[in-house]
Amino acid sequence: MKKYILLLVTCILSQTIQAQEDNYLWLEEVDGKKSLEFVAEQNKATLAELGTAEAYQSMYDKSLAIYNSSEKIAYPTIHGDFAYNFWQDEDHIRGIWRRSSLESFISGNPIWETLLDIDALSKKDDKKWVYKGSTGLYPDYNRFLVQLSDGGGDAVLIKEFDVQKKQFIENGFSIEDTKGGAEYIDENTLIVASDFGEGTLTTSGYPRQVKLWKRGTLLEDAQLIHEGETTDVGNWGFVFRDGSQAYTMIVHGITFFTNRVLVWHNNKAIALDIPNDAMPAGILNNQMILQLKSDWSVNSKTYKTGSVISLNFKELLKGTKEIQLIIEPDEFSSISQLATTKNKLLISLLTDVTSQLHLYSFENKKWSSEKVNAPDFGSIYIAGTNNLTDQYFFEFTNFTTPTTLYYADAGKNTFEIYKSLPAYFDANTYEIQQHKAKSKDGTMVPYFMVGAKGMNYDGSNPTLMYAYGGFEASQSPFYASTFGVSWLDKGGVFVLANIRGGGEYGPKWHQDGMKEKRQNVFDDLYAVTEDLITRKISSPKHLGVMGGSNGGLLVGVAFTQRPDLYNAVVCQVPLLDMQRYNKLLAGASWMGEFGNPDIPEEWAYIKKYSPYHNLKEGMEYPEVFFTTSTRDDRVHPGHARKMVAKMNDMGYKTYYYENTEGGHAGSSTNEQRAKSHALTFSYLLKKLK
């Protein structure tokens, strides 16, 4: 008891000291008058300098033309006999939700019908609506639950929509301002996770309760089928389909990486006896697909971390485990994506950060596989599947090959080009290299480099590094359309660093960068940076680093720990105040990644890198460019605001741009994206050329 009281007093004192020391808490008032005046002042100064740069207008025009191009790929979401697509261009600023018959879409010349015009709806409602997706009613998909966000934040309005009549259904299902979700169980029943009133949200701001809601009744009267704890990350419901069979599922998110998975079966919630760090990816032919994040010993056998296995689902509901190994990646490989068609399991596999695609079939109680002979040395993304057939779409991309969408048949293992992006820059003048740098602890860290053929290795090349390093999110090659015209074509070199914290080499690559091991992530970044300098590709005067969200934290740490390495830093929608991050918006949900700053033992390692707390006067920091969004309801804009205010008061020059909408993505429209892009690369050219 004494130990508990001492810990409590320590936490209270820590918070009191923190409140006394932080002179910029007022900037956490998102829409406070004083806060918005500060934002307007910073925006004005940045636009006056970067918005008038020599290359700004041409980069804005070129990037906007790319974003608005009619030659963009229309990615399909397949529901029944139709392909659905959300589209933005110069005539549809906020976009249109549309569909074509699947037959028409596959022909390559789809005939589109507009279902919902977001611009018209925004004008009618006097809102800045941002389309956030939809879920449909199986099997006819004549009704959808459409998600709309005012300004682009994570919280959405969910409204029921009739695609035949192309209108919202009067007195249909409607849920206000939710960070939860809803799916159809049948035409008259939804599974819903939402804010149901006082005490029904977690400390992370996500739902604590999951309910079944019947048409014609009040949401407040919906049947409670699951209730989590206030300390959870969140609780959600969804539906798995295995052919015509549907299963109502519940996820009890304890931390960001641990869950209890339950099934609503025979009017009760049955907890599945599976590892709490493994999330089911679907059910196919009664086989529940599961990717392991740690070793699992069961039935006298151990299934290794990173493996994909399947379990007989009906037997699992009875408490029996019949397990099949599908794939066990080696130390240089990881699973990047799992998807299912009617009869096949699709697995996109990363090996040394390049993709392969494999098809798996479950027949005669065992799995067999065959490789799809897709292009090499790039990234493969499964872009759309059909649960009624074995048709699917996948895309291939790398830094210099225009992204190509392929139409494929998993039953025949065939594919053909559906559509490619045009070449926005002359790729023949550039080459892609992959290297590895030795980190502080000896770990070899891969990175890609894109630069001009025959460039001089004299340390003078303007070089932009991008990295993320968290949440097991892999960073793989992508077609650099806007980067190509604004950076490569202007003599720049682009580097993508695959540092720990990501998922490039499986769960362990991520786990080696979590919590008290976070410094490994930063050391990996510095190792890649120093390797570029050693190879005389660049030098600190010409080196810049960019990252967003968790990557914003990464680059914030980079310039406070190693200001000697970089002359430009682009810090986008960042976390920076790591003592208060868990008290701001969704921050508490990330304590599984970073640790809990309210626990002294964990704050002891967090405080060593928290950028906001490691700012010092008299340092030679680069002039950092911070960007965020007023409407970001995931990572609080106060992180960037407070950092800028503190640095400015210390006498450091900063650049700052806060978009008034856009949510965590930063932008809602192509014009906003083009503006952000042009400001960013005007800054980089100014600092690194």
XYZ file of C-alpha atoms in Angstrom, residues 131-596:
466
model
C -15.870 11.111 -47.493
C -14.459 8.432 -45.177
C -15.772 5.220 -46.711
C -18.835 2.970 -46.570
C -19.959 -0.551 -45.688
C -22.686 -2.367 -47.615
C -25.586 -4.731 -46.992
C -24.757 -8.275 -48.192
C -25.625 -9.831 -50.623
C -27.387 -7.263 -52.844
C -25.526 -4.187 -51.565
C -28.470 -1.902 -52.251
C -27.906 -0.072 -48.979
C -24.730 1.346 -47.468
C -23.638 2.985 -44.247
C -21.777 6.061 -45.495
C -19.176 7.748 -43.272
C -18.661 11.515 -43.482
C -16.302 13.718 -41.492
C -16.736 17.466 -41.087
C -13.241 18.764 -41.841
C -11.494 15.424 -42.232
C -11.077 14.270 -38.625
C -11.445 10.673 -37.466
C -14.865 11.249 -35.902
C -17.584 10.619 -38.481
C -21.295 10.848 -39.121
C -22.674 7.486 -40.282
C -25.857 7.642 -42.395
C -27.760 4.968 -44.275
C -27.827 5.432 -48.048
C -29.961 3.871 -50.793
C -27.831 3.385 -53.918
C -30.851 2.694 -56.117
C -32.511 5.989 -55.208
C -29.140 7.751 -54.730
C -30.240 9.375 -51.512
C -29.984 9.025 -47.769
C -32.811 6.976 -46.301
C -35.329 9.022 -44.373
C -35.458 7.776 -40.772
C -32.752 5.266 -41.657
C -29.845 4.314 -39.422
C -27.830 7.393 -38.381
C -25.009 7.776 -35.838
C -23.517 11.150 -34.930
C -19.866 12.039 -34.337
C -18.390 8.599 -33.698
C -14.882 7.167 -33.642
C -16.416 3.719 -33.582
C -18.216 2.107 -36.479
C -21.198 0.116 -37.646
C -21.830 -2.822 -39.964
C -24.942 -4.606 -41.159
C -25.711 -7.980 -39.636
C -28.891 -8.037 -41.694
C -31.175 -5.453 -43.266
C -32.680 -4.471 -39.923
C -29.776 -5.012 -37.526
C -26.425 -3.298 -37.051
C -23.493 -4.066 -34.816
C -22.440 -0.672 -33.460
C -19.555 0.710 -31.429
C -19.975 4.366 -30.582
C -20.270 7.071 -27.952
C -23.486 6.005 -26.219
C -23.316 8.713 -23.574
C -21.453 9.467 -20.378
C -18.944 6.798 -19.385
C -19.073 4.876 -22.660
C -15.718 5.998 -24.072
C -12.215 4.886 -23.153
C -9.474 7.270 -22.097
C -8.242 7.069 -25.701
C -11.576 8.467 -26.917
C -12.770 5.238 -28.553
C -15.887 3.166 -27.762
C -16.119 1.094 -24.597
C -19.374 -0.626 -25.559
C -20.585 -2.716 -28.491
C -24.317 -3.059 -29.164
C -26.836 -4.629 -31.530
C -29.201 -1.977 -32.899
C -32.565 -2.893 -34.401
C -34.206 -0.735 -37.030
C -37.029 1.398 -35.693
C -35.609 1.603 -32.165
C -33.539 4.302 -30.474
C -29.767 3.887 -30.442
C -29.807 4.377 -26.678
C -32.046 1.308 -26.390
C -29.767 -0.972 -28.445
C -28.813 -4.310 -26.888
C -25.475 -4.247 -25.051
C -23.440 -7.328 -26.000
C -19.983 -6.301 -24.813
C -18.461 -3.746 -22.469
C -14.759 -3.110 -22.019
C -12.776 -1.027 -19.543
C -12.175 2.724 -19.587
C -8.442 1.977 -19.745
C -8.816 -0.020 -22.988
C -7.786 1.433 -26.312
C -11.268 0.674 -27.638
C -13.918 -1.902 -28.447
C -15.401 -2.555 -31.877
C -17.736 -4.908 -33.712
C -17.633 -6.214 -37.262
C -18.797 -9.084 -39.454
C -16.673 -11.846 -40.984
C -18.116 -13.650 -44.025
C -17.204 -17.136 -45.159
C -19.277 -17.612 -48.276
C -22.904 -17.225 -47.247
C -22.071 -17.791 -43.573
C -21.707 -14.652 -41.420
C -20.053 -14.339 -38.018
C -20.589 -11.363 -35.718
C -17.224 -10.477 -34.195
C -16.107 -8.254 -31.320
C -12.622 -6.884 -30.727
C -11.790 -5.874 -27.177
C -8.693 -3.714 -27.746
C -6.759 -3.820 -24.477
C -3.683 -2.048 -25.870
C -2.725 -1.052 -29.392
C -1.161 -4.487 -29.872
C -3.185 -6.798 -27.615
C -6.822 -7.803 -27.999
C -9.462 -10.244 -26.911
C -11.440 -11.498 -29.901
C -14.989 -12.643 -29.258
C -17.808 -14.092 -31.371
C -21.473 -13.321 -30.731
C -22.825 -16.845 -31.043
C -26.153 -18.230 -29.788
C -26.878 -14.951 -27.981
C -23.648 -14.873 -26.014
C -20.136 -13.570 -26.517
C -17.581 -16.373 -26.771
C -13.933 -15.400 -26.294
C -11.621 -17.151 -28.761
C -8.678 -18.966 -27.169
C -5.987 -17.442 -29.359
C -2.926 -15.297 -28.533
C -3.918 -11.781 -27.483
C -1.404 -10.212 -29.877
C -2.774 -12.008 -32.964
C -5.662 -10.495 -34.938
C -7.764 -12.698 -37.275
C -7.550 -11.673 -40.931
C -10.679 -13.491 -42.099
C -12.371 -16.863 -42.428
C -12.075 -18.986 -45.575
C -13.586 -22.459 -45.952
C -14.060 -22.583 -42.172
C -10.370 -21.756 -41.647
C -9.772 -18.666 -39.512
C -6.593 -16.971 -40.774
C -4.255 -15.707 -38.064
C -0.869 -13.984 -38.172
C 1.276 -14.520 -35.076
C 3.186 -11.676 -33.427
C 4.916 -13.992 -30.963
C 5.704 -17.709 -30.662
C 2.632 -19.827 -29.843
C 3.096 -23.266 -28.315
C -0.021 -25.405 -28.602
C -0.712 -29.128 -29.001
C 2.993 -29.897 -28.377
C 4.058 -27.709 -31.304
C 5.451 -24.178 -31.477
C 4.370 -21.834 -34.260
C 6.961 -19.120 -34.801
C 6.595 -15.344 -34.590
C 5.458 -13.892 -37.921
C 3.884 -17.129 -39.139
C 0.446 -17.283 -40.707
C -1.672 -20.183 -39.455
C -5.298 -21.246 -39.722
C -7.690 -22.805 -37.238
C -10.834 -24.829 -37.825
C -13.274 -22.115 -36.802
C -16.264 -24.232 -35.822
C -14.040 -26.428 -33.668
C -12.426 -23.340 -32.140
C -15.869 -22.170 -31.029
C -16.108 -25.468 -29.128
C -12.695 -24.923 -27.540
C -10.754 -27.323 -29.794
C -7.673 -26.164 -31.713
C -7.067 -27.782 -35.095
C -4.171 -25.773 -36.523
C -2.563 -25.649 -39.955
C 0.659 -23.802 -40.769
C 0.265 -21.706 -43.920
C 3.608 -19.890 -44.114
C 6.573 -19.226 -41.832
C 8.605 -16.271 -43.171
C 12.367 -16.366 -42.742
C 14.407 -13.704 -40.916
C 14.547 -11.499 -44.005
C 10.817 -11.688 -44.798
C 7.504 -10.514 -43.405
C 3.822 -10.593 -44.259
C 2.705 -7.252 -45.655
C -0.904 -8.084 -46.566
C -3.511 -10.827 -46.293
C -6.754 -10.929 -48.314
C -9.314 -13.479 -49.465
C -11.379 -14.095 -52.573
C -14.220 -16.620 -52.699
C -11.846 -19.617 -52.629
C -8.302 -18.309 -52.242
C -6.067 -16.696 -49.655
C -3.775 -13.989 -51.073
C -0.522 -13.182 -49.273
C 1.784 -10.327 -50.169
C 5.218 -11.188 -48.801
C 8.096 -8.763 -48.275
C 11.594 -10.167 -48.706
C 14.346 -7.610 -48.103
C 11.628 -4.971 -48.544
C 10.516 -6.062 -52.011
C 7.221 -7.827 -52.659
C 6.078 -11.214 -53.874
C 2.482 -12.357 -54.246
C 1.326 -15.894 -53.423
C -1.998 -17.724 -53.714
C -3.047 -20.318 -51.134
C -5.777 -22.950 -51.430
C -7.282 -25.083 -48.658
C -8.231 -28.461 -50.060
C -8.299 -31.937 -48.532
C -7.639 -30.411 -45.096
C -4.312 -28.862 -46.079
C -2.923 -25.696 -47.631
C -1.091 -25.545 -50.962
C 0.472 -22.502 -52.601
C 1.571 -21.099 -55.918
C 3.408 -17.903 -56.694
C 1.920 -15.175 -58.868
C 4.487 -14.231 -61.495
C 4.103 -10.519 -60.733
C 6.801 -7.906 -61.523
C 9.890 -7.839 -59.290
C 11.798 -5.239 -57.244
C 8.915 -3.149 -56.057
C 5.798 -3.137 -53.919
C 2.668 -5.204 -54.468
C -0.614 -4.131 -52.913
C -3.830 -6.153 -53.121
C -6.183 -3.409 -54.240
C -9.570 -5.093 -54.412
C -11.102 -8.542 -53.956
C -14.472 -10.073 -54.711
C -15.950 -12.397 -52.074
C -18.378 -13.811 -54.645
C -15.693 -14.839 -57.191
C -11.927 -15.333 -57.387
C -11.400 -12.085 -59.276
C -9.109 -9.531 -57.656
C -6.949 -6.511 -58.432
C -3.387 -5.810 -57.365
C -1.003 -2.963 -58.019
C 2.729 -2.933 -58.585
C 4.866 0.123 -58.021
C 8.417 1.221 -57.394
C 10.225 4.551 -57.338
C 10.595 4.923 -61.103
C 7.946 2.594 -62.559
C 4.520 4.229 -62.881
C 2.035 2.468 -60.638
C 0.162 -0.240 -62.540
C -3.130 -1.856 -61.562
C -3.572 -5.478 -62.630
C -6.796 -7.446 -63.023
C -6.298 -11.045 -61.892
C -8.043 -14.372 -61.487
C -6.895 -16.331 -58.440
C -8.596 -19.512 -59.661
C -6.522 -19.587 -62.858
C -3.491 -17.695 -61.468
C -3.586 -15.261 -64.365
C -3.364 -11.480 -64.516
C -3.286 -8.681 -67.062
C -2.582 -4.966 -66.991
C -5.716 -2.989 -66.234
C -4.311 0.549 -66.150
C -0.996 2.329 -65.580
C -0.246 5.840 -64.495
C 1.466 7.976 -67.120
C 5.163 8.672 -66.613
C 5.270 12.031 -64.842
C 9.061 12.279 -65.136
C 11.781 10.642 -67.228
C 12.719 7.596 -65.143
C 15.486 6.608 -67.556
C 17.740 9.237 -66.035
C 17.510 7.735 -62.537
C 18.611 4.554 -60.816
C 17.452 2.759 -57.670
C 19.995 1.356 -55.242
C 19.485 -0.595 -52.038
C 22.104 -0.498 -49.305
C 22.428 -1.485 -45.660
C 23.917 0.615 -42.873
C 25.285 -0.717 -39.576
C 23.401 0.685 -36.591
C 24.932 1.393 -33.191
C 24.211 -2.135 -31.898
C 25.462 -3.803 -35.086
C 22.054 -4.343 -36.709
C 22.116 -3.941 -40.481
C 19.430 -1.478 -41.579
C 18.278 -1.424 -45.229
C 17.485 1.686 -47.200
C 16.603 2.586 -50.779
C 18.190 5.448 -52.676
C 16.919 7.045 -55.881
C 19.204 9.443 -57.733
C 20.491 10.470 -61.113
C 22.611 8.006 -63.043
C 26.216 9.127 -62.966
C 25.715 11.627 -60.143
C 28.826 12.970 -58.462
C 29.843 11.299 -55.223
C 31.284 14.438 -53.680
C 28.878 15.072 -50.804
C 27.039 17.855 -52.620
C 23.796 16.124 -53.646
C 20.649 17.565 -52.033
C 19.252 14.486 -50.280
C 15.865 13.953 -48.673
C 15.388 11.014 -46.321
C 11.970 9.693 -45.370
C 11.351 7.290 -42.495
C 8.623 6.242 -40.062
C 9.899 3.616 -37.622
C 6.873 2.563 -35.613
C 3.695 0.516 -35.154
C 5.029 -2.305 -37.378
C 4.259 -0.179 -40.450
C 6.555 -1.177 -43.326
C 7.857 1.469 -45.717
C 8.186 0.020 -49.209
C 8.968 1.476 -52.661
C 6.330 3.707 -54.269
C 6.059 5.648 -57.513
C 7.348 9.105 -56.687
C 5.186 11.121 -59.108
C 5.130 14.478 -57.292
C 8.505 13.784 -55.654
C 9.872 13.145 -59.138
C 8.847 16.479 -60.617
C 9.578 18.557 -57.488
C 12.707 16.855 -56.188
C 14.407 14.339 -58.492
C 14.051 16.555 -61.567
C 15.624 19.396 -59.595
C 18.759 17.411 -58.823
C 17.627 15.845 -55.569
C 18.289 12.366 -54.193
C 15.522 10.530 -52.353
C 16.169 7.961 -49.616
C 13.638 5.651 -47.934
C 15.011 4.234 -44.672
C 13.599 0.919 -43.386
C 14.477 1.436 -39.748
C 13.364 -0.659 -36.785
C 9.949 -0.019 -35.341
C 8.494 -0.887 -38.739
C 7.449 -4.312 -39.966
C 9.900 -4.831 -42.814
C 11.468 -7.902 -41.186
C 8.446 -9.046 -39.193
C 7.155 -8.478 -35.654
C 10.603 -8.611 -34.022
C 11.824 -5.714 -36.200
C 8.979 -3.723 -34.675
C 9.405 -5.002 -31.119
C 13.088 -4.060 -31.128
C 12.004 -0.419 -31.375
C 9.225 -0.331 -28.765
C 9.171 1.404 -25.406
C 12.574 1.202 -23.670
C 14.132 0.092 -26.980
C 12.994 3.247 -28.802
C 16.508 4.623 -29.096
C 17.255 1.813 -31.565
C 14.847 3.486 -34.006
C 16.673 6.794 -33.772
C 20.095 5.163 -33.945
C 19.023 3.346 -37.120
C 18.111 6.676 -38.713
C 21.476 8.173 -37.794
C 23.255 5.073 -39.156
C 21.589 5.495 -42.548
C 22.360 9.221 -42.503
C 26.017 8.628 -41.687
C 26.233 5.932 -44.369
C 25.052 8.479 -46.946
C 27.773 10.840 -45.740
C 30.432 8.094 -45.769
C 29.479 7.159 -49.330
C 29.777 10.862 -50.213
C 26.255 10.870 -51.566
C 25.556 13.910 -49.422
C 26.723 15.892 -46.404
C 24.942 17.550 -43.466
C 24.679 20.850 -45.347
C 22.657 19.108 -48.067
C 20.786 16.510 -45.970
C 17.147 16.760 -44.973
C 14.789 14.370 -43.198
C 10.993 14.102 -43.386
C 8.455 12.199 -41.312
C 4.802 12.383 -40.323
C 2.843 11.397 -37.195
C 5.105 8.853 -35.448
C 7.600 9.851 -38.152
C 7.151 13.446 -36.979
C 8.304 12.309 -33.537
C 11.232 10.553 -35.221
C 12.489 13.666 -36.991
C 11.774 15.791 -33.906
C 14.109 13.523 -31.956
C 16.611 13.566 -34.817
C 17.140 17.324 -34.848
C 17.262 17.585 -31.033
C 19.664 14.641 -30.595
C 21.750 15.059 -33.756
C 21.393 18.609 -35.123
C 24.810 18.162 -36.709
C 23.423 15.734 -39.296
C 20.642 17.734 -40.971
C 20.100 21.124 -42.548
C 16.368 20.624 -43.178
C 13.657 18.854 -41.189
C 10.040 18.444 -42.293
C 8.024 17.505 -39.213
C 4.444 16.630 -40.208
C 1.420 16.144 -37.867
C 3.898 15.139 -35.157
C 3.942 13.868 -31.593
C 6.487 15.989 -29.717
C 5.380 16.463 -26.103
C 5.853 12.904 -24.909
C 4.946 13.758 -21.311
C 1.409 14.786 -22.216
C 0.823 12.765 -25.392
C -1.311 10.202 -23.531
C -3.662 12.959 -22.336
C -4.265 14.473 -25.757
C -6.956 13.026 -28.067
C -6.138 9.417 -29.057
C -2.719 9.517 -27.395
C -3.503 7.045 -24.619
C -3.985 4.350 -27.270
C -0.285 4.485 -28.144
C 1.122 3.676 -24.713
C 1.683 0.124 -25.953
C 4.165 1.582 -28.434
C 5.876 4.316 -26.396
C 5.176 3.548 -22.752
C 3.225 5.422 -20.079
